[in-house]
Amino acid sequence: MQAVSVRASMRGAILTRDSLLADSIINEVQSLCIIEAVEREPEQILARLADGQFHALFVHVQTEGEDQAFGLAEQVRRVHPDLHVLMVGDTGNPKQILRSLRLDAADYLSQETGKRHFLHALKRIAGIEENSRNGFIYSLFSHKGGQGVTSLSINVADQIFQIAGGKVLLLDLNLYLGGTGAALNMVPDFTPYEVLRDFSRIDEELLFSAIFRHARGFYLLPAPVEVSDADRVNREQLTSMLAMLKKYFTHIVIDLPHDFTGRTLAAVEASDCTLLVMEPELLAVKSAQQVLFFFQELNYGENRIRLVLNRKDSSSTLQPEDVEAVMQQPLFATIVNDRKTMSRASRKGEVLAIAHHNRPVTTDIRKLTSSLIGIDSKGAAADKKIFAFLRKLWS
Ligand SMILES: Nc1ncnc2c1ncn2[C@@H]1O[C@H](COP(=O)(O)OP(=O)(O)O)[C@@H](O)[C@H]1O
Ligand SMILES: [Mg+2]
C-alpha cells in the first residue's frame, strides 16, 4: 500500500470547456493526482497556476480554439518550466501531435480510444513505469538489391499477424527509397519518423495514433517521404527507437536497405533473427556469402543470421543444395519463383494471402513465418485455441 501514498502526491489542473472530459480525467488519475482546478479560459488557468505548486496541466485542444490552447501551453512551458503539460486532442490529429512535440509538451493524448490513458501518461511522467512488453525483432536483408526483401517483409509481417495475432509492426528502414508504402498502395500523409525521433516522450497512445494500421491488421511505419527526414535518424536514435518499439509491439519486421550504414548494422544487432535473402543466381549468392562472413566477424552469431533462398526454380543452375554448400550453412527456408502471382499482388498493392492464399509461393512464405516465430501454422485445433488466447492477451 506504500505505492498508493506515493502516487497520490501530484497536483493537477485542467483547461477544458467539456465537463465530461474533466470528470473522466479527475476520476481516472485520482490515485496519483488530485485535480485542484478545472477552468474554461486560459487566463483563469494562468491565475490558478500562479498561486500554487502544480505538477501537471491537461490542456484540451479542440479544432476550434486550437491556437489559443497551444498559446496557453507555450506560456505555461516558459513561466512554469517544471510543470508537465499534457495536450488532449479529440482525435489523434498529426498536426496537433507535432505541435505538441515542438513545444516540448510532456505528452499528447487523444480521446479516441477511450482507454485509461490519462493515468498511464501521468505514471510515465512520475517515473512509475508499467510492466512493458519485449517484442521480437526480425529483419530481412540482402546486400544486392532486387532479391525480394521488401516483398517478403510485407508478407511475413502479414502472416505473423494472421498466425499469432498481437501487435505486429512492419518497419521500413529504406529511408531514401522506401518501398513498403507503395507496395501496399498507401501514401501516408504523415511520416511518423518526426515523432519517433522524440521517442523518449512517446507513449503507447501517441504511438498508435501516429502509426498507420493496414486493413489486414498489422501496423506499418513507412519510410519518410522527405529525404531530409532520413538523415535525422542516426545509429543511436535507431537503437533507442527499436528498444522503445519493442515495448509496444509483439513482433517487428524490418525491411532493411541494401547497405551497411550504422543504422542497418544497429538494426541487425537489435534483431532476434536476420533473414539473409538471396536468389539462386551466382552473383547474389556470392554477395550473400560475403555478408554472412561479415556478420560472423561482427559476432552477430550464426543462429541469428538465417538464409532464405527466394525465387527457387527447378530450371536455375544453382539448386538449394548448391547454395547450402557455398554458404556452408543450411537454408532456413526456400520460396518458390512465381513472378505472375508476385507482380499481380504488388500491382494491386495487396499482400499475397488475400487473392493468392493457395499459391505455393504464399504457402512457402507461411512456412517461413511459422519457423521464424516457432509456431506451426498448419492449424491444429489446439493451436487455434492458443492463438485465440494470445490474440486476446495482446489486443
Ligand atoms: N518469390 C518470387 N517470385 C517471383 N518474383 C519475386 C519473388 N520475390 C520477389 N519477386 C519480385 O522481385 C522484384 C524485386 O522484389 P523486391 O521485394 O522489391 O526486392 P528488394 O526489396 O530486395 O529490392 C519484384 O518485382 C518482386 O515482385
Ligand atoms: Mg526493397
Coordinates of C-alpha atoms and ligand atoms in Angstrom, one line a residue:
M1 CA 0.0 0.0 0.0
Q2 CA 3.1 2.2 0.2
A3 CA 2.8 2.8 -3.6
V4 CA -0.6 4.4 -3.1
S5 CA 0.7 7.1 -0.7
V6 CA 3.5 7.9 -3.2
R7 CA 1.1 8.0 -6.1
A8 CA -1.5 10.4 -4.7
S9 CA 1.1 13.1 -4.3
M10 CA 0.7 15.1 -7.5
R11 CA -1.5 18.2 -8.0
G12 CA -3.1 18.9 -11.3
A13 CA -5.2 21.3 -13.3
I14 CA -7.3 21.1 -16.4
L15 CA -8.3 23.6 -19.1
T16 CA -11.4 22.5 -20.9
R17 CA -15.0 23.5 -21.7
D18 CA -16.0 19.9 -21.7
S19 CA -17.2 18.9 -18.2
L20 CA -17.5 15.2 -19.2
L21 CA -13.8 15.2 -20.2
A22 CA -12.8 16.9 -17.0
D23 CA -14.8 14.3 -14.9
S24 CA -13.2 11.4 -16.7
I25 CA -9.7 12.8 -16.2
I26 CA -10.4 13.5 -12.5
N27 CA -11.7 10.0 -11.9
E28 CA -9.0 8.3 -13.8
V29 CA -6.0 10.0 -12.3
Q30 CA -7.2 10.3 -8.7
S31 CA -5.0 7.5 -7.4
L32 CA -2.0 9.5 -8.5
C33 CA -3.0 13.1 -8.8
I34 CA -5.5 15.4 -7.2
I35 CA -7.1 17.8 -9.7
E36 CA -7.4 21.1 -7.9
A37 CA -8.5 23.4 -10.7
V38 CA -10.8 22.9 -13.8
E39 CA -11.1 26.1 -15.8
R40 CA -12.7 27.1 -19.1
E41 CA -10.4 30.1 -20.1
P42 CA -6.7 30.3 -20.4
E43 CA -6.4 33.4 -18.2
Q44 CA -8.2 31.6 -15.4
I45 CA -5.8 28.7 -15.6
L46 CA -2.8 31.0 -15.6
A47 CA -4.1 32.7 -12.5
R48 CA -4.6 29.4 -10.7
L49 CA -1.2 28.1 -11.7
A50 CA 0.4 31.3 -10.2
D51 CA -0.9 30.6 -6.8
G52 CA 0.1 27.1 -6.2
Q53 CA 2.5 24.2 -6.8
F54 CA 1.1 22.2 -9.6
H55 CA 2.7 19.2 -11.3
A56 CA 0.5 18.6 -14.3
L57 CA -1.7 20.5 -16.6
F58 CA -4.1 18.9 -19.0
V59 CA -4.9 21.2 -22.0
H60 CA -7.9 20.3 -24.1
V61 CA -7.3 21.1 -27.7
Q62 CA -10.3 21.4 -29.9
T63 CA -10.1 22.3 -33.6
E64 CA -11.9 25.5 -32.7
G65 CA -9.7 27.5 -30.4
E66 CA -6.6 25.3 -31.2
D67 CA -4.3 28.3 -31.4
Q68 CA -5.5 29.6 -28.1
A69 CA -4.9 26.2 -26.4
F70 CA -1.4 26.0 -27.8
G71 CA -0.7 29.6 -26.9
L72 CA -1.5 28.9 -23.3
A73 CA 0.6 25.7 -23.4
E74 CA 3.5 27.8 -24.7
Q75 CA 3.1 30.4 -22.0
V76 CA 3.0 27.7 -19.3
R77 CA 6.1 26.0 -20.6
R78 CA 8.0 29.2 -20.2
V79 CA 6.6 30.5 -17.0
H80 CA 6.3 27.2 -15.2
P81 CA 9.1 25.1 -16.8
D82 CA 8.7 22.3 -14.2
L83 CA 5.0 21.8 -14.8
H84 CA 4.2 18.9 -17.1
V85 CA 1.8 19.9 -19.9
L86 CA -0.3 17.2 -21.4
M87 CA -2.2 18.1 -24.5
V88 CA -5.6 16.3 -25.0
G89 CA -7.0 16.2 -28.6
D90 CA -10.4 14.9 -29.6
T91 CA -8.8 12.7 -32.3
G92 CA -5.1 11.7 -32.9
N93 CA -4.5 14.7 -35.1
P94 CA -1.0 14.5 -36.6
K95 CA -0.6 18.3 -36.8
Q96 CA -1.5 18.7 -33.1
I97 CA 0.9 15.8 -32.3
L98 CA 3.8 17.6 -34.0
R99 CA 2.8 21.0 -32.5
S100 CA 2.8 19.4 -29.0
L101 CA 6.2 17.9 -29.6
R102 CA 7.7 21.1 -30.8
L103 CA 6.5 22.9 -27.8
D104 CA 8.0 20.2 -25.6
A105 CA 4.8 19.2 -24.1
A106 CA 5.0 16.1 -21.8
D107 CA 2.5 14.2 -23.9
Y108 CA -0.3 14.3 -26.4
L109 CA -3.3 12.2 -25.7
S110 CA -6.3 11.6 -27.9
Q111 CA -9.7 10.8 -26.6
E112 CA -10.5 8.5 -29.4
T113 CA -9.7 5.1 -27.9
G114 CA -11.5 5.5 -24.6
K115 CA -8.7 3.7 -22.8
R116 CA -7.4 4.7 -19.4
H117 CA -4.5 6.7 -21.0
F118 CA -4.6 9.8 -18.7
L119 CA -3.3 7.8 -15.8
H120 CA -0.8 5.9 -17.9
A121 CA 0.7 9.2 -19.1
L122 CA 0.9 10.6 -15.6
K123 CA 2.6 7.4 -14.4
R124 CA 5.2 7.8 -17.1
I125 CA 5.8 11.4 -16.0
A126 CA 6.1 10.3 -12.4
G127 CA 8.6 7.7 -13.4
I128 CA 6.3 4.8 -12.4
E129 CA 6.8 2.6 -15.3
E130 CA 4.2 -0.1 -16.0
N131 CA 5.3 -3.6 -16.9
S132 CA 6.3 -3.5 -20.5
R133 CA 6.4 -5.9 -23.4
N134 CA 9.5 -7.1 -25.0
G135 CA 8.7 -7.9 -28.6
F136 CA 10.7 -9.8 -31.2
I137 CA 12.6 -8.1 -34.0
Y138 CA 13.1 -9.9 -37.3
S139 CA 14.9 -8.1 -40.1
L140 CA 15.3 -9.0 -43.7
F141 CA 18.4 -8.1 -45.6
S142 CA 20.3 -8.5 -48.9
H143 CA 23.3 -6.5 -50.0
K144 CA 22.3 -6.8 -53.6
G145 CA 19.0 -5.1 -54.4
G146 CA 16.0 -6.8 -56.1
Q147 CA 16.2 -10.1 -54.2
G148 CA 12.7 -9.8 -52.7
V149 CA 13.4 -8.3 -49.3
T150 CA 10.5 -5.9 -49.5
S151 CA 8.1 -8.4 -50.9
L152 CA 9.0 -10.9 -48.2
S153 CA 9.0 -8.4 -45.4
I154 CA 5.4 -7.3 -46.2
N155 CA 4.1 -10.8 -46.4
V156 CA 6.0 -12.1 -43.4
A157 CA 4.5 -9.2 -41.3
D158 CA 1.1 -10.1 -42.6
Q159 CA 1.5 -13.8 -41.9
I160 CA 2.8 -13.2 -38.4
F161 CA -0.4 -11.3 -37.6
Q162 CA -2.5 -14.0 -39.2
I163 CA -0.8 -16.7 -37.2
A164 CA -0.1 -15.2 -33.9
G165 CA -2.1 -12.0 -33.7
G166 CA -0.6 -9.5 -31.3
K167 CA 0.7 -6.1 -32.4
V168 CA 2.8 -6.5 -35.5
L169 CA 4.8 -3.7 -37.0
L170 CA 6.3 -3.6 -40.4
L171 CA 9.2 -1.1 -40.3
D172 CA 10.7 0.2 -43.5
L173 CA 14.2 1.4 -42.9
N174 CA 14.9 2.2 -46.6
L175 CA 15.0 5.8 -45.6
Y176 CA 15.6 7.1 -49.1
L177 CA 13.7 4.7 -51.3
G178 CA 11.1 3.0 -49.1
G179 CA 9.0 0.5 -51.0
T180 CA 6.5 -0.8 -48.4
G181 CA 4.1 2.1 -48.7
A182 CA 4.0 1.9 -52.4
A183 CA 3.8 -1.9 -52.4
L184 CA 0.8 -1.7 -50.1
N185 CA -0.9 1.0 -52.1
M186 CA -0.8 3.6 -49.4
V187 CA 0.7 7.0 -49.2
P188 CA 0.9 8.1 -45.6
D189 CA 0.1 11.8 -45.2
F190 CA 2.2 11.9 -42.1
T191 CA 5.5 10.3 -41.6
P192 CA 6.0 9.2 -38.1
Y193 CA 9.7 9.5 -38.1
E194 CA 9.5 13.0 -36.9
V195 CA 7.5 11.8 -33.9
L196 CA 9.7 8.8 -33.3
R197 CA 12.8 10.9 -33.1
D198 CA 11.3 12.2 -29.9
F199 CA 10.9 8.6 -28.7
S200 CA 11.7 9.4 -25.0
R201 CA 8.5 11.4 -24.7
I202 CA 6.3 9.0 -26.7
D203 CA 3.9 6.7 -25.0
E204 CA 1.6 4.0 -26.3
E205 CA -1.3 6.3 -27.0
L206 CA 0.7 8.7 -29.2
L207 CA 2.5 5.9 -30.9
F208 CA -0.6 4.1 -32.0
S209 CA -2.4 7.3 -33.1
A210 CA 0.6 8.1 -35.3
I211 CA 1.2 4.8 -36.9
F212 CA -0.9 3.6 -39.9
R213 CA -2.7 0.3 -39.4
H214 CA -3.2 -1.8 -42.5
A215 CA -6.7 -3.3 -43.1
R216 CA -5.1 -6.8 -42.6
G217 CA -4.3 -5.8 -39.0
F218 CA -0.6 -5.2 -38.9
Y219 CA 0.9 -1.7 -38.4
L220 CA 3.1 0.0 -40.9
L221 CA 5.8 2.5 -40.4
P222 CA 6.8 3.5 -43.9
A223 CA 9.9 5.4 -44.9
P224 CA 9.7 9.2 -44.7
V225 CA 8.6 10.9 -47.8
E226 CA 11.1 13.7 -47.4
V227 CA 14.7 12.7 -47.8
S228 CA 15.8 15.2 -45.2
D229 CA 13.9 13.3 -42.5
A230 CA 16.1 10.2 -43.1
D231 CA 19.3 12.0 -42.1
R232 CA 17.8 12.9 -38.8
V233 CA 17.8 9.3 -37.6
N234 CA 21.3 8.2 -36.6
R235 CA 22.5 4.9 -35.3
E236 CA 22.0 5.6 -31.6
Q237 CA 18.5 7.0 -32.2
L238 CA 17.6 4.0 -34.2
T239 CA 18.8 1.6 -31.4
S240 CA 16.7 3.5 -28.8
M241 CA 13.8 3.7 -31.1
L242 CA 13.8 -0.1 -31.6
A243 CA 14.1 -0.6 -27.8
M244 CA 11.1 1.7 -27.4
L245 CA 9.1 0.0 -30.2
K246 CA 9.7 -3.4 -28.6
K247 CA 7.8 -2.3 -25.6
Y248 CA 4.7 -1.8 -27.6
F249 CA 4.8 -4.3 -30.4
T250 CA 4.9 -8.1 -30.1
H251 CA 6.7 -8.5 -33.4
I252 CA 8.6 -6.0 -35.5
V253 CA 9.6 -6.9 -39.1
I254 CA 12.2 -4.7 -40.6
D255 CA 12.7 -4.2 -44.3
L256 CA 16.4 -3.2 -44.4
P257 CA 18.1 -1.2 -47.0
H258 CA 20.8 -2.7 -49.1
D259 CA 23.7 -1.0 -47.3
F260 CA 26.0 -1.3 -44.4
T261 CA 25.3 2.0 -42.7
G262 CA 25.3 2.3 -38.9
R263 CA 21.5 2.3 -39.0
T264 CA 21.4 -1.0 -40.8
L265 CA 24.0 -2.6 -38.5
A266 CA 22.2 -1.3 -35.4
A267 CA 19.0 -2.9 -36.7
V268 CA 20.8 -6.3 -37.3
E269 CA 22.3 -6.1 -33.9
A270 CA 19.0 -5.5 -32.3
S271 CA 17.3 -8.3 -34.2
D272 CA 16.4 -11.6 -32.7
C273 CA 16.9 -13.0 -36.2
T274 CA 18.1 -11.6 -39.5
L275 CA 17.0 -13.3 -42.7
L276 CA 19.6 -13.0 -45.4
V277 CA 17.7 -13.2 -48.7
M278 CA 19.2 -14.3 -52.0
E279 CA 18.1 -15.6 -55.4
P280 CA 19.7 -18.7 -56.8
E281 CA 22.0 -16.7 -59.0
L282 CA 25.8 -16.7 -58.8
L283 CA 26.3 -13.0 -58.0
A284 CA 23.5 -12.9 -55.5
V285 CA 24.8 -16.0 -53.6
K286 CA 28.4 -14.7 -53.7
S287 CA 27.2 -11.4 -52.3
A288 CA 25.3 -13.2 -49.6
Q289 CA 28.3 -15.3 -48.7
Q290 CA 30.3 -12.1 -48.1
V291 CA 27.6 -10.6 -46.0
L292 CA 27.4 -13.8 -43.9
F293 CA 31.2 -13.7 -43.3
F294 CA 31.0 -10.0 -42.4
F295 CA 28.2 -10.6 -39.9
Q296 CA 30.1 -13.5 -38.4
E297 CA 33.1 -11.3 -38.0
L298 CA 31.0 -8.8 -36.2
N299 CA 29.9 -11.6 -33.9
Y300 CA 26.2 -11.4 -34.8
G301 CA 26.0 -15.1 -34.2
E302 CA 25.3 -17.8 -36.7
N303 CA 21.9 -18.8 -35.4
R304 CA 20.7 -15.2 -35.5
I305 CA 21.5 -15.0 -39.2
R306 CA 19.3 -17.3 -41.3
L307 CA 19.5 -17.9 -45.0
V308 CA 16.5 -17.6 -47.3
L309 CA 16.6 -18.7 -50.9
N310 CA 14.0 -16.7 -52.8
R311 CA 12.7 -17.4 -56.3
K312 CA 13.7 -21.1 -56.2
D313 CA 13.3 -22.5 -59.7
S314 CA 14.0 -26.0 -60.9
S315 CA 15.5 -24.6 -64.1
S316 CA 18.1 -22.5 -62.4
T317 CA 21.7 -23.6 -62.4
L318 CA 22.1 -23.2 -58.7
Q319 CA 19.9 -25.5 -56.7
P320 CA 19.3 -25.3 -52.9
E321 CA 22.0 -28.0 -52.2
D322 CA 24.5 -25.9 -54.1
V323 CA 23.6 -22.8 -52.2
E324 CA 24.0 -24.6 -48.9
A325 CA 27.4 -25.9 -50.0
V326 CA 28.6 -22.5 -50.9
M327 CA 27.2 -20.8 -47.8
Q328 CA 28.3 -23.7 -45.5
Q329 CA 25.0 -23.3 -43.7
P330 CA 21.6 -24.9 -44.2
L331 CA 18.9 -22.9 -45.8
F332 CA 16.3 -21.7 -43.3
A333 CA 13.6 -21.5 -46.0
T334 CA 13.1 -21.6 -49.7
I335 CA 10.5 -19.6 -51.6
V336 CA 9.4 -20.7 -55.0
N337 CA 9.7 -18.4 -58.0
D338 CA 6.3 -17.1 -59.1
R339 CA 6.6 -13.8 -61.0
K340 CA 2.9 -13.8 -62.1
T341 CA 1.5 -14.0 -58.6
M342 CA 4.0 -11.6 -57.1
S343 CA 3.5 -8.9 -59.7
R344 CA -0.2 -9.3 -59.6
A345 CA -0.3 -8.8 -55.8
S346 CA 2.1 -5.9 -55.9
R347 CA 0.2 -4.2 -58.8
K348 CA -2.9 -4.3 -56.7
G349 CA -1.0 -3.2 -53.6
E350 CA -2.1 -6.3 -51.8
V351 CA -0.5 -8.9 -49.6
L352 CA -0.4 -12.4 -51.2
A353 CA -2.7 -14.0 -48.7
I354 CA -5.7 -12.1 -50.0
A355 CA -6.2 -13.3 -53.5
H356 CA -3.4 -15.9 -53.7
H357 CA -3.6 -17.7 -50.4
N358 CA -3.4 -21.1 -52.0
R359 CA -0.4 -20.4 -54.3
P360 CA 2.8 -22.3 -53.5
V361 CA 4.7 -19.0 -53.1
T362 CA 2.2 -18.0 -50.4
T363 CA 2.5 -21.4 -48.7
D364 CA 6.3 -21.1 -48.7
I365 CA 6.1 -17.7 -47.0
R366 CA 3.7 -19.0 -44.5
K367 CA 6.0 -21.9 -43.7
L368 CA 9.0 -19.5 -43.4
T369 CA 6.9 -17.3 -41.0
S370 CA 5.9 -20.3 -38.8
S371 CA 9.5 -21.4 -38.5
L372 CA 10.5 -17.8 -37.7
I373 CA 8.1 -17.4 -34.8
G374 CA 8.4 -21.0 -33.8
I375 CA 4.7 -21.8 -34.3
D376 CA 3.3 -24.4 -36.6
S377 CA 0.6 -22.8 -38.6
K378 CA -1.0 -25.9 -40.0
G379 CA -3.9 -25.2 -37.8
A380 CA -4.4 -28.0 -35.3
A381 CA -7.4 -27.2 -33.2
A382 CA -5.3 -26.9 -30.1
D383 CA -3.1 -24.3 -31.8
K384 CA -6.1 -22.3 -32.9
K385 CA -7.1 -22.1 -29.3
I386 CA -3.7 -20.9 -28.2
F387 CA -3.7 -18.3 -30.9
A388 CA -7.1 -17.1 -29.9
F389 CA -5.9 -16.8 -26.4
L390 CA -2.7 -15.0 -27.5
R391 CA -4.8 -12.6 -29.6
K392 CA -7.0 -11.8 -26.6
L393 CA -3.9 -11.3 -24.4
W394 CA -2.3 -8.9 -26.8
S395 CA -5.3 -6.9 -28.0
Ligands
LIG1 N1 9.3 -15.4 -55.0 C1 9.3 -14.5 -56.0 N2 8.9 -14.9 -57.2 C2 8.9 -14.0 -58.3 N3 9.2 -12.8 -58.2 C3 9.5 -12.3 -57.0 C4 9.6 -13.1 -55.8 N4 10.0 -12.4 -54.8 C5 10.1 -11.1 -55.2 N5 9.9 -11.0 -56.5 C6 9.9 -9.9 -57.4 O1 11.2 -9.4 -57.4 C7 11.3 -8.0 -57.6 C8 12.1 -7.3 -56.5 O2 11.5 -7.5 -55.3 P1 11.6 -6.5 -54.0 O3 10.8 -7.1 -52.9 O4 11.3 -5.1 -54.4 O5 13.2 -6.7 -53.7 P2 14.2 -5.8 -52.8 O6 13.4 -5.2 -51.7 O7 15.1 -6.8 -52.3 O8 14.8 -4.8 -53.7 C9 9.8 -7.5 -57.5 O9 9.4 -7.3 -58.8 C10 9.1 -8.7 -56.9 O10 7.8 -8.8 -57.4
MG2 MG 13.1 -3.2 -51.2

